[in-house]
């Protein structure tokens, strides 16, 4: 029998689909891009097709793809030493700790290095409970904190629902609606949300609550902005009741929102910061839990019961240190802020053109379009936690985006727009032209009431 020869791309896709598992997906029917290399804001597949990456991978490749300064820093470190136990030290570990203390506000000066976002969150939860001697963790329904057991339970995101029976104890969620779907204005949203949180603290018993965990700016739940002043009031409630405030900066950290950290847009200082993604921009897996001197001082004369074989991995530390230098040398935090403003202006024009855009929420370059079937009723183009058969129009929009040469994250009725922070105005225009073309499909599905 004659063997049908596969192209290189087909072979790669076949091996991946046959021998590896895909996250958060039905295994049949995945349609991945086989990426050969990346450069700046672009990814290239094995057939030479170029994709503009409008979600920076998973909102982590903030410095852009293929930066050889990281490769060189990693190789240099590997030529010296690739691994030491966390009880040995390296020059790069200390340098990185010092640099992070410099960019973090207040007395957030002590770094515990982890492996990823979820392991930063797990250690934050564990440390908050140890430090306070309390057990409950409060977090927002509309949040994602990672897929390990504790982090997943802390997440209100429906990704936790298929593993509902495995949820960890002592997590309490609260609702925080967002302005687009709140009919009574921002002032009432702020008042109601704070009052609701106060009631939950009272019901759960303030002395039982170790920490409130919140994203610095909302990410994959749809960039649902905090009402202005909300985080300040949460900070005050935490201080009043001796509850620790943990900010999850895994997605919103490292320039993504036009500041080093998302919470800096809200004028607060937390007690701990969970970091990952933009710390190494995905060049190597890594994370960090930054804690205040006050918390760390408890463990001067007591054992700190946290540990990971790969904590402070020298090669990941080297990648992180070089990444931080790139942010500074290339003024990426400032560029995110400036390009974010340009993005807002250009999206405002798209909103005039496309009837299917219900809302645009963006801070720096962490943005999301919410598509609706009707501007009048605000019925979303796909419902919250949409099932595959409810994603018809959105799947067509996503397929068009990909066909036209863009990679980005499409979820329910959301199209995320969070490109690498090194993006230029011309590249924003190029990306939005693709989005606009794809939105024509959504516009055709506007309900008759809006005609
Ligand atoms: C806000 C936030 N926290 C935590 C995580 C988990 O990070 P990781 O996937 O590296 O475990 C994510 C991942 O998307 C995230 O967006």
Short mmCIF file of C-alpha atoms and ligand atoms in Angstrom, two decimals:
data_model
loop_
_atom_site.label_atom_id
_atom_site.label_comp_id
_atom_site.label_asym_id
_atom_site.label_seq_id
_atom_site.Cartn_x
_atom_site.Cartn_y
_atom_site.Cartn_z
CA UNK A 1 0.00 0.00 0.00
CA UNK A 2 1.31 3.41 -0.89
CA UNK A 3 2.18 5.53 2.16
CA UNK A 4 0.67 9.01 2.04
CA UNK A 5 3.48 11.47 2.70
CA UNK A 6 2.70 14.14 5.26
CA UNK A 7 4.06 17.66 5.04
CA UNK A 8 6.31 18.80 7.91
CA UNK A 9 3.40 20.80 9.39
CA UNK A 10 1.01 17.85 9.18
CA UNK A 11 3.60 15.61 10.84
CA UNK A 12 4.08 18.08 13.70
CA UNK A 13 0.34 18.49 14.25
CA UNK A 14 -0.18 14.72 14.06
CA UNK A 15 2.49 13.97 16.68
CA UNK A 16 1.13 16.63 19.03
CA UNK A 17 -2.47 15.52 18.68
CA UNK A 18 -1.66 11.82 18.89
CA UNK A 19 0.77 11.90 21.82
CA UNK A 20 0.04 15.00 23.91
CA UNK A 21 -2.95 16.39 25.79
CA UNK A 22 -4.36 19.89 25.26
CA UNK A 23 -5.42 22.13 28.19
CA UNK A 24 -9.07 23.10 28.66
CA UNK A 25 -10.11 21.47 25.36
CA UNK A 26 -12.05 18.65 23.87
CA UNK A 27 -9.13 16.62 22.55
CA UNK A 28 -10.87 15.96 19.25
CA UNK A 29 -11.17 19.05 17.14
CA UNK A 30 -8.23 21.13 18.36
CA UNK A 31 -6.80 23.24 15.56
CA UNK A 32 -3.44 24.49 16.83
CA UNK A 33 -0.98 26.78 15.08
CA UNK A 34 2.34 24.94 14.74
CA UNK A 35 4.74 27.72 15.69
CA UNK A 36 8.25 27.59 14.28
CA UNK A 37 9.56 30.83 15.69
CA UNK A 38 8.57 34.18 17.08
CA UNK A 39 9.93 37.69 16.65
CA UNK A 40 8.62 40.75 18.47
CA UNK A 41 4.85 40.81 18.13
CA UNK A 42 4.79 38.10 15.47
CA UNK A 43 4.64 34.31 15.42
CA UNK A 44 5.51 32.28 12.29
CA UNK A 45 4.28 28.79 11.47
CA UNK A 46 6.09 26.07 9.54
CA UNK A 47 4.47 27.13 6.30
CA UNK A 48 5.84 30.66 6.70
CA UNK A 49 2.47 32.21 7.64
CA UNK A 50 2.81 35.18 9.97
CA UNK A 51 0.44 35.80 12.89
CA UNK A 52 0.34 39.02 14.88
CA UNK A 53 0.12 37.96 18.52
CA UNK A 54 -2.60 40.14 20.03
CA UNK A 55 -2.68 38.35 23.38
CA UNK A 56 1.08 38.07 24.05
CA UNK A 57 0.73 34.29 24.24
CA UNK A 58 -1.37 33.95 27.39
CA UNK A 59 -0.83 37.61 28.33
CA UNK A 60 2.69 36.74 29.42
CA UNK A 61 5.14 37.50 26.58
CA UNK A 62 5.24 41.19 27.48
CA UNK A 63 8.69 41.88 26.01
CA UNK A 64 7.75 40.17 22.73
CA UNK A 65 8.97 36.95 21.19
CA UNK A 66 12.47 35.82 20.30
CA UNK A 67 14.49 38.31 22.33
CA UNK A 68 18.00 36.94 22.16
CA UNK A 69 19.15 38.85 25.24
CA UNK A 70 17.25 36.26 27.29
CA UNK A 71 18.80 33.38 25.36
CA UNK A 72 22.26 34.78 26.03
CA UNK A 73 21.58 35.38 29.75
CA UNK A 74 20.24 31.84 30.09
CA UNK A 75 23.18 30.28 28.26
CA UNK A 76 25.66 32.29 30.38
CA UNK A 77 23.99 31.06 33.55
CA UNK A 78 23.91 27.45 32.33
CA UNK A 79 27.59 27.60 31.51
CA UNK A 80 28.25 28.55 35.14
CA UNK A 81 25.69 26.47 37.00
CA UNK A 82 22.20 25.29 36.04
CA UNK A 83 20.95 24.13 39.38
CA UNK A 84 21.70 24.61 43.05
CA UNK A 85 19.45 23.55 45.92
CA UNK A 86 17.39 26.38 47.38
CA UNK A 87 19.59 26.27 50.50
CA UNK A 88 22.64 27.17 48.37
CA UNK A 89 22.69 30.61 46.82
CA UNK A 90 23.70 32.19 43.52
CA UNK A 91 24.64 35.74 42.60
CA UNK A 92 21.64 36.02 40.30
CA UNK A 93 19.10 35.03 42.98
CA UNK A 94 20.22 37.86 45.26
CA UNK A 95 20.39 40.36 42.40
CA UNK A 96 16.88 39.47 41.29
CA UNK A 97 15.49 39.71 44.83
CA UNK A 98 17.08 43.15 45.18
CA UNK A 99 15.70 44.33 41.84
CA UNK A 100 12.18 43.15 42.69
CA UNK A 101 12.35 44.91 46.07
CA UNK A 102 13.29 48.06 44.15
CA UNK A 103 10.27 47.94 41.83
CA UNK A 104 7.74 46.84 44.46
CA UNK A 105 6.24 49.61 46.61
CA UNK A 106 6.15 49.89 50.39
CA UNK A 107 7.94 47.27 52.43
CA UNK A 108 7.37 44.47 49.91
CA UNK A 109 11.02 43.49 49.99
CA UNK A 110 11.25 39.71 50.34
CA UNK A 111 10.97 37.31 47.42
CA UNK A 112 10.06 33.65 47.63
CA UNK A 113 10.67 32.22 44.15
CA UNK A 114 8.17 29.75 42.75
CA UNK A 115 7.53 28.01 39.44
CA UNK A 116 4.42 29.59 37.94
CA UNK A 117 1.32 31.59 38.83
CA UNK A 118 -0.50 28.79 40.61
CA UNK A 119 2.48 27.96 42.83
CA UNK A 120 2.79 31.65 43.78
CA UNK A 121 -0.90 31.65 44.76
CA UNK A 122 -0.67 28.36 46.68
CA UNK A 123 2.23 29.71 48.70
CA UNK A 124 0.46 33.03 49.29
CA UNK A 125 -2.60 31.21 50.66
CA UNK A 126 -0.48 28.94 52.84
CA UNK A 127 1.60 31.79 54.20
CA UNK A 128 -1.44 34.01 54.86
CA UNK A 129 -3.00 31.22 56.94
CA UNK A 130 0.23 30.53 58.81
CA UNK A 131 0.96 34.17 59.49
CA UNK A 132 -2.53 35.12 60.68
CA UNK A 133 -3.51 31.83 62.31
CA UNK A 134 -6.85 32.19 60.47
CA UNK A 135 -8.23 29.87 57.82
CA UNK A 136 -10.63 31.53 55.36
CA UNK A 137 -9.66 33.07 52.03
CA UNK A 138 -12.09 35.47 50.32
CA UNK A 139 -11.93 36.00 46.58
CA UNK A 140 -14.03 37.26 43.69
CA UNK A 141 -16.29 34.99 41.64
CA UNK A 142 -15.08 36.69 38.47
CA UNK A 143 -11.44 35.68 38.88
CA UNK A 144 -8.84 33.13 37.88
CA UNK A 145 -5.88 32.27 40.10
CA UNK A 146 -4.52 29.01 38.65
CA UNK A 147 -5.43 25.36 38.16
CA UNK A 148 -3.80 23.65 41.17
CA UNK A 149 -6.18 22.61 43.93
CA UNK A 150 -6.11 25.67 46.21
CA UNK A 151 -5.62 28.22 43.42
CA UNK A 152 -8.47 26.66 41.44
CA UNK A 153 -10.78 26.78 44.45
CA UNK A 154 -9.86 30.40 45.06
CA UNK A 155 -10.75 31.13 41.42
CA UNK A 156 -14.40 31.88 40.94
CA UNK A 157 -13.97 31.14 37.24
CA UNK A 158 -16.23 28.36 35.95
CA UNK A 159 -13.12 26.37 34.97
CA UNK A 160 -13.36 25.11 38.57
CA UNK A 161 -16.87 23.68 38.11
CA UNK A 162 -15.94 20.38 36.40
CA UNK A 163 -13.75 19.64 39.45
CA UNK A 164 -16.28 20.97 41.94
CA UNK A 165 -16.08 17.88 44.16
CA UNK A 166 -12.35 18.44 44.60
CA UNK A 167 -12.59 21.98 45.91
CA UNK A 168 -10.46 22.78 48.94
CA UNK A 169 -12.18 23.93 52.14
CA UNK A 170 -12.35 27.44 53.61
CA UNK A 171 -12.65 29.52 50.46
CA UNK A 172 -15.50 32.03 50.19
CA UNK A 173 -16.41 33.90 47.01
CA UNK A 174 -18.06 37.26 46.61
CA UNK A 175 -19.69 38.91 43.62
CA UNK A 176 -18.40 42.13 42.12
CA UNK A 177 -20.58 43.21 39.18
CA UNK A 178 -19.17 45.36 36.39
CA UNK A 179 -20.33 48.68 35.12
CA UNK A 180 -21.49 47.59 31.65
CA UNK A 181 -24.01 45.23 33.22
CA UNK A 182 -24.95 47.42 36.19
CA UNK A 183 -27.85 49.74 35.64
CA UNK A 184 -27.43 52.22 38.45
CA UNK A 185 -24.12 53.98 37.76
CA UNK A 186 -20.60 53.69 39.16
CA UNK A 187 -21.28 55.36 42.50
CA UNK A 188 -23.99 52.87 43.37
CA UNK A 189 -21.82 49.99 42.11
CA UNK A 190 -19.01 51.03 44.45
CA UNK A 191 -21.32 51.48 47.42
CA UNK A 192 -23.17 48.22 46.86
CA UNK A 193 -20.02 46.16 46.26
CA UNK A 194 -18.24 47.44 49.35
CA UNK A 195 -21.38 46.95 51.47
CA UNK A 196 -21.72 43.39 50.17
CA UNK A 197 -18.09 42.63 51.04
CA UNK A 198 -18.53 44.12 54.51
CA UNK A 199 -21.54 41.88 55.09
CA UNK A 200 -19.66 38.79 53.94
CA UNK A 201 -16.76 39.62 56.27
CA UNK A 202 -19.24 39.95 59.14
CA UNK A 203 -21.07 36.71 58.25
CA UNK A 204 -17.84 34.73 57.92
CA UNK A 205 -16.31 36.27 61.04
CA UNK A 206 -13.41 38.71 60.51
CA UNK A 207 -11.24 36.74 62.93
CA UNK A 208 -11.55 33.67 60.71
CA UNK A 209 -10.42 35.44 57.54
CA UNK A 210 -6.72 35.18 56.68
CA UNK A 211 -6.75 37.06 53.41
CA UNK A 212 -8.65 38.68 50.60
CA UNK A 213 -7.20 37.64 47.26
CA UNK A 214 -7.84 39.80 44.19
CA UNK A 215 -6.32 40.23 40.73
CA UNK A 216 -4.43 43.53 40.38
CA UNK A 217 -6.61 44.15 37.33
CA UNK A 218 -9.10 41.56 36.18
CA UNK A 219 -7.78 39.41 33.33
CA UNK A 220 -9.35 36.34 31.75
CA UNK A 221 -12.74 36.97 33.39
CA UNK A 222 -13.10 39.79 30.85
CA UNK A 223 -11.00 42.70 32.17
CA UNK A 224 -13.91 43.60 34.48
CA UNK A 225 -12.75 46.86 36.00
CA UNK A 226 -13.01 47.64 39.68
CA UNK A 227 -15.26 50.58 40.46
CA UNK A 228 -13.04 53.61 41.12
CA UNK A 229 -12.07 53.63 44.80
CA UNK A 230 -13.02 49.98 45.40
CA UNK A 231 -9.54 48.61 46.09
CA UNK A 232 -8.82 51.49 48.48
CA UNK A 233 -11.88 50.55 50.51
CA UNK A 234 -10.92 46.86 50.42
CA UNK A 235 -7.45 47.84 51.69
CA UNK A 236 -9.08 49.78 54.54
CA UNK A 237 -11.34 46.85 55.46
CA UNK A 238 -8.33 44.50 55.48
CA UNK A 239 -6.32 46.82 57.72
CA UNK A 240 -9.29 47.32 60.05
CA UNK A 241 -9.83 43.58 60.54
CA UNK A 242 -6.22 42.34 60.40
CA UNK A 243 -6.91 40.56 57.11
CA UNK A 244 -4.03 40.32 54.64
CA UNK A 245 -4.49 41.69 51.15
CA UNK A 246 -2.94 39.50 48.46
CA UNK A 247 -2.79 40.95 44.96
CA UNK A 248 -2.57 38.43 42.15
CA UNK A 249 -0.36 40.23 39.62
CA UNK A 250 0.29 37.11 37.57
CA UNK A 251 -1.44 38.59 34.52
CA UNK A 252 -1.63 42.29 35.37
CA UNK A 253 1.95 42.66 36.57
CA UNK A 254 5.11 43.81 34.83
CA UNK A 255 3.90 46.74 32.79
CA UNK A 256 0.81 45.09 31.36
CA UNK A 257 -1.47 47.87 32.68
CA UNK A 258 0.95 50.74 32.03
CA UNK A 259 2.38 50.53 35.58
CA UNK A 260 4.71 47.93 37.05
CA UNK A 261 1.71 46.43 38.85
CA UNK A 262 -2.04 46.67 38.27
CA UNK A 263 -2.82 47.70 41.84
CA UNK A 264 -0.70 50.83 41.33
CA UNK A 265 -3.58 52.16 39.21
CA UNK A 266 -5.64 52.15 42.42
CA UNK A 267 -3.25 53.81 44.89
CA UNK A 268 -2.92 50.89 47.30
CA UNK A 269 -0.12 48.70 48.67
CA UNK A 270 -0.93 45.05 49.38
CA UNK A 271 0.72 42.70 51.90
CA UNK A 272 1.78 40.14 49.31
CA UNK A 273 2.10 40.07 45.54
CA UNK A 274 1.80 36.85 43.53
CA UNK A 275 3.80 37.09 40.32
CA UNK A 276 4.63 34.90 37.31
CA UNK A 277 3.96 35.40 33.56
CA UNK A 278 5.66 38.76 32.80
CA UNK A 279 8.47 38.02 35.26
CA UNK A 280 10.19 35.87 32.64
CA UNK A 281 7.71 36.54 29.83
CA UNK A 282 7.37 32.83 29.25
CA UNK A 283 10.99 32.37 28.18
CA UNK A 284 11.21 29.98 31.15
CA UNK A 285 8.58 28.97 33.70
CA UNK A 286 8.97 30.99 36.89
CA UNK A 287 7.06 32.82 39.59
CA UNK A 288 7.55 34.77 42.77
CA UNK A 289 5.66 35.56 45.93
CA UNK A 290 6.71 38.96 47.19
CA UNK A 291 5.97 39.52 50.88
CA UNK A 292 6.22 42.49 53.20
CA UNK A 293 9.06 42.86 55.69
CA UNK A 294 6.42 42.69 58.40
CA UNK A 295 5.30 39.21 57.35
CA UNK A 296 8.84 38.00 56.66
CA UNK A 297 10.07 39.18 60.07
CA UNK A 298 7.86 36.56 61.77
CA UNK A 299 10.13 33.92 60.28
CA UNK A 300 13.43 35.44 61.44
CA UNK A 301 13.38 33.09 64.44
CA UNK A 302 10.75 30.62 63.29
CA UNK A 303 10.91 28.09 60.46
CA UNK A 304 9.35 29.25 57.19
CA UNK A 305 7.46 26.12 56.15
CA UNK A 306 7.54 26.73 52.38
CA UNK A 307 9.71 24.89 49.89
CA UNK A 308 10.15 23.78 46.30
CA UNK A 309 13.00 21.80 44.72
CA UNK A 310 13.15 24.43 42.01
CA UNK A 311 12.67 27.55 44.15
CA UNK A 312 15.04 30.28 42.92
CA UNK A 313 16.13 28.15 39.97
CA UNK A 314 19.31 29.90 38.79
CA UNK A 315 18.48 29.73 35.09
CA UNK A 316 14.97 31.11 35.63
CA UNK A 317 16.43 33.82 37.89
CA UNK A 318 18.84 34.78 35.08
CA UNK A 319 15.97 34.94 32.59
CA UNK A 320 13.93 37.08 35.00
CA UNK A 321 16.77 39.50 35.77
CA UNK A 322 17.45 40.05 32.07
CA UNK A 323 13.71 40.45 31.42
CA UNK A 324 13.52 43.22 34.03
CA UNK A 325 16.49 44.97 32.37
CA UNK A 326 14.71 44.80 29.02
CA UNK A 327 11.57 46.42 30.48
CA UNK A 328 13.78 49.30 31.63
CA UNK A 329 16.13 49.57 28.63
CA UNK A 330 13.25 49.51 26.14
CA UNK A 331 10.90 51.70 28.28
CA UNK A 332 8.23 49.05 27.96
CA UNK A 333 6.10 50.14 30.93
CA UNK A 334 5.90 53.66 29.49
CA UNK A 335 5.23 52.26 26.01
CA UNK A 336 2.37 50.12 27.36
CA UNK A 337 0.79 53.22 28.82
CA UNK A 338 1.21 55.27 25.63
CA UNK A 339 0.13 52.47 23.28
CA UNK A 340 -2.81 51.72 25.59
CA UNK A 341 -4.06 55.26 25.03
CA UNK A 342 -3.63 54.90 21.28
CA UNK A 343 -5.45 51.55 21.41
CA UNK A 344 -8.35 53.19 23.27
CA UNK A 345 -8.63 55.90 20.58
CA UNK A 346 -8.59 53.40 17.74
CA UNK A 347 -11.05 51.02 19.41
CA UNK A 348 -13.40 53.98 19.97
CA UNK A 349 -13.46 54.33 16.17
CA UNK A 350 -14.18 50.62 15.77
CA UNK A 351 -17.07 50.95 18.19
CA UNK A 352 -18.69 53.51 15.90
CA UNK A 353 -18.32 51.15 12.97
CA UNK A 354 -19.33 47.81 14.52
CA UNK A 355 -22.75 47.35 16.07
CA UNK A 356 -21.65 44.13 17.74
CA UNK A 357 -19.19 45.80 20.12
CA UNK A 358 -21.04 46.27 23.38
CA UNK A 359 -18.17 47.28 25.59
CA UNK A 360 -14.42 47.88 25.60
CA UNK A 361 -12.55 47.59 28.87
CA UNK A 362 -8.86 48.28 28.91
CA UNK A 363 -6.06 49.33 31.25
CA UNK A 364 -2.70 49.90 29.54
CA UNK A 365 -2.55 46.91 27.20
CA UNK A 366 -4.86 44.56 29.10
CA UNK A 367 -8.04 44.94 27.14
CA UNK A 368 -11.14 43.09 26.06
CA UNK A 369 -13.99 43.66 23.62
CA UNK A 370 -17.36 42.34 24.75
CA UNK A 371 -19.62 41.48 21.82
CA UNK A 372 -23.38 41.70 22.02
CA UNK A 373 -26.31 40.59 19.89
CA UNK A 374 -28.05 43.84 20.72
CA UNK A 375 -26.78 47.17 21.98
CA UNK A 376 -30.26 47.83 23.36
CA UNK A 377 -30.68 44.70 25.47
CA UNK A 378 -26.94 44.03 25.86
CA UNK A 379 -27.61 40.33 25.23
CA UNK A 380 -24.12 38.86 24.90
CA UNK A 381 -23.03 37.26 21.62
CA UNK A 382 -22.29 34.10 23.64
CA UNK A 383 -23.45 33.53 27.23
CA UNK A 384 -21.27 33.38 30.35
CA UNK A 385 -19.55 29.98 30.45
CA UNK A 386 -20.87 29.26 26.94
CA UNK A 387 -21.05 25.61 25.88
CA UNK A 388 -19.44 24.70 22.53
CA UNK A 389 -22.83 24.77 20.75
CA UNK A 390 -23.46 28.30 22.05
CA UNK A 391 -20.21 29.59 20.55
CA UNK A 392 -21.38 29.47 16.92
CA UNK A 393 -20.86 33.13 15.98
CA UNK A 394 -17.85 33.62 18.26
CA UNK A 395 -16.16 30.53 16.79
CA UNK A 396 -16.64 31.99 13.31
CA UNK A 397 -15.16 35.31 14.48
CA UNK A 398 -12.19 33.47 16.05
CA UNK A 399 -11.64 31.40 12.89
CA UNK A 400 -11.64 34.58 10.77
CA UNK A 401 -9.13 36.23 13.10
CA UNK A 402 -6.82 33.26 12.71
CA UNK A 403 -7.32 33.03 8.94
CA UNK A 404 -6.39 36.70 8.58
CA UNK A 405 -3.12 36.16 10.47
CA UNK A 406 -3.75 36.92 14.11
CA UNK A 407 -3.38 34.89 17.27
CA UNK A 408 -5.52 36.01 20.17
CA UNK A 409 -7.61 34.73 23.01
CA UNK A 410 -11.37 34.49 22.31
CA UNK A 411 -13.56 33.41 25.22
CA UNK A 412 -17.38 33.42 25.38
CA UNK A 413 -18.33 36.87 24.02
CA UNK A 414 -14.89 38.33 24.69
CA UNK A 415 -12.05 39.09 22.28
CA UNK A 416 -8.91 39.89 24.27
CA UNK A 417 -6.55 42.56 23.05
CA UNK A 418 -3.33 42.42 25.02
CA UNK A 419 -0.36 42.54 22.65
CA UNK A 420 3.30 42.57 23.69
CA UNK A 421 4.28 45.87 25.31
CA UNK A 422 6.83 46.56 22.55
CA UNK A 423 4.02 47.04 20.00
CA UNK A 424 4.01 50.12 17.74
CA UNK A 425 1.10 52.24 16.49
CA UNK A 426 1.47 50.72 13.01
CA UNK A 427 1.24 47.21 14.46
CA UNK A 428 -1.83 48.18 16.50
CA UNK A 429 -3.44 49.45 13.28
CA UNK A 430 -2.51 46.21 11.53
CA UNK A 431 -4.05 44.12 14.31
CA UNK A 432 -7.22 46.18 14.61
CA UNK A 433 -7.76 45.95 10.84
CA UNK A 434 -7.91 42.17 11.25
CA UNK A 435 -10.24 42.43 14.26
CA UNK A 436 -12.48 44.83 12.35
CA UNK A 437 -12.73 42.45 9.38
CA UNK A 438 -13.65 39.56 11.70
CA UNK A 439 -16.24 41.71 13.50
CA UNK A 440 -18.20 41.97 10.23
CA UNK A 441 -19.30 38.38 10.95
CA UNK A 442 -20.55 39.39 14.39
CA UNK A 443 -22.30 42.48 12.96
CA UNK A 444 -24.34 40.22 10.68
CA UNK A 445 -25.72 38.54 13.78
CA UNK A 446 -27.14 41.61 15.42
CA UNK A 447 -30.73 40.99 16.48
CA UNK A 448 -33.63 42.45 14.51
CA UNK A 449 -34.49 44.82 17.39
CA UNK A 450 -31.34 46.82 16.61
CA UNK A 451 -31.93 47.06 12.86
C1 LIG B 1 -4.48 36.25 37.34
C2 LIG B 1 -3.88 34.88 37.20
N1 LIG B 1 -3.42 34.26 38.30
C3 LIG B 1 -2.86 33.05 38.24
C4 LIG B 1 -2.74 32.37 37.03
C5 LIG B 1 -2.13 31.01 37.01
O1 LIG B 1 -0.87 31.06 36.43
P1 LIG B 1 -0.19 29.72 35.90
O2 LIG B 1 -0.99 29.25 34.73
O3 LIG B 1 1.22 30.14 35.56
O4 LIG B 1 -0.22 28.73 37.01
C6 LIG B 1 -3.21 32.98 35.87
C7 LIG B 1 -3.11 32.31 34.57
O5 LIG B 1 -3.64 32.70 33.58
C8 LIG B 1 -3.80 34.27 35.96
O6 LIG B 1 -4.28 34.90 34.87
#
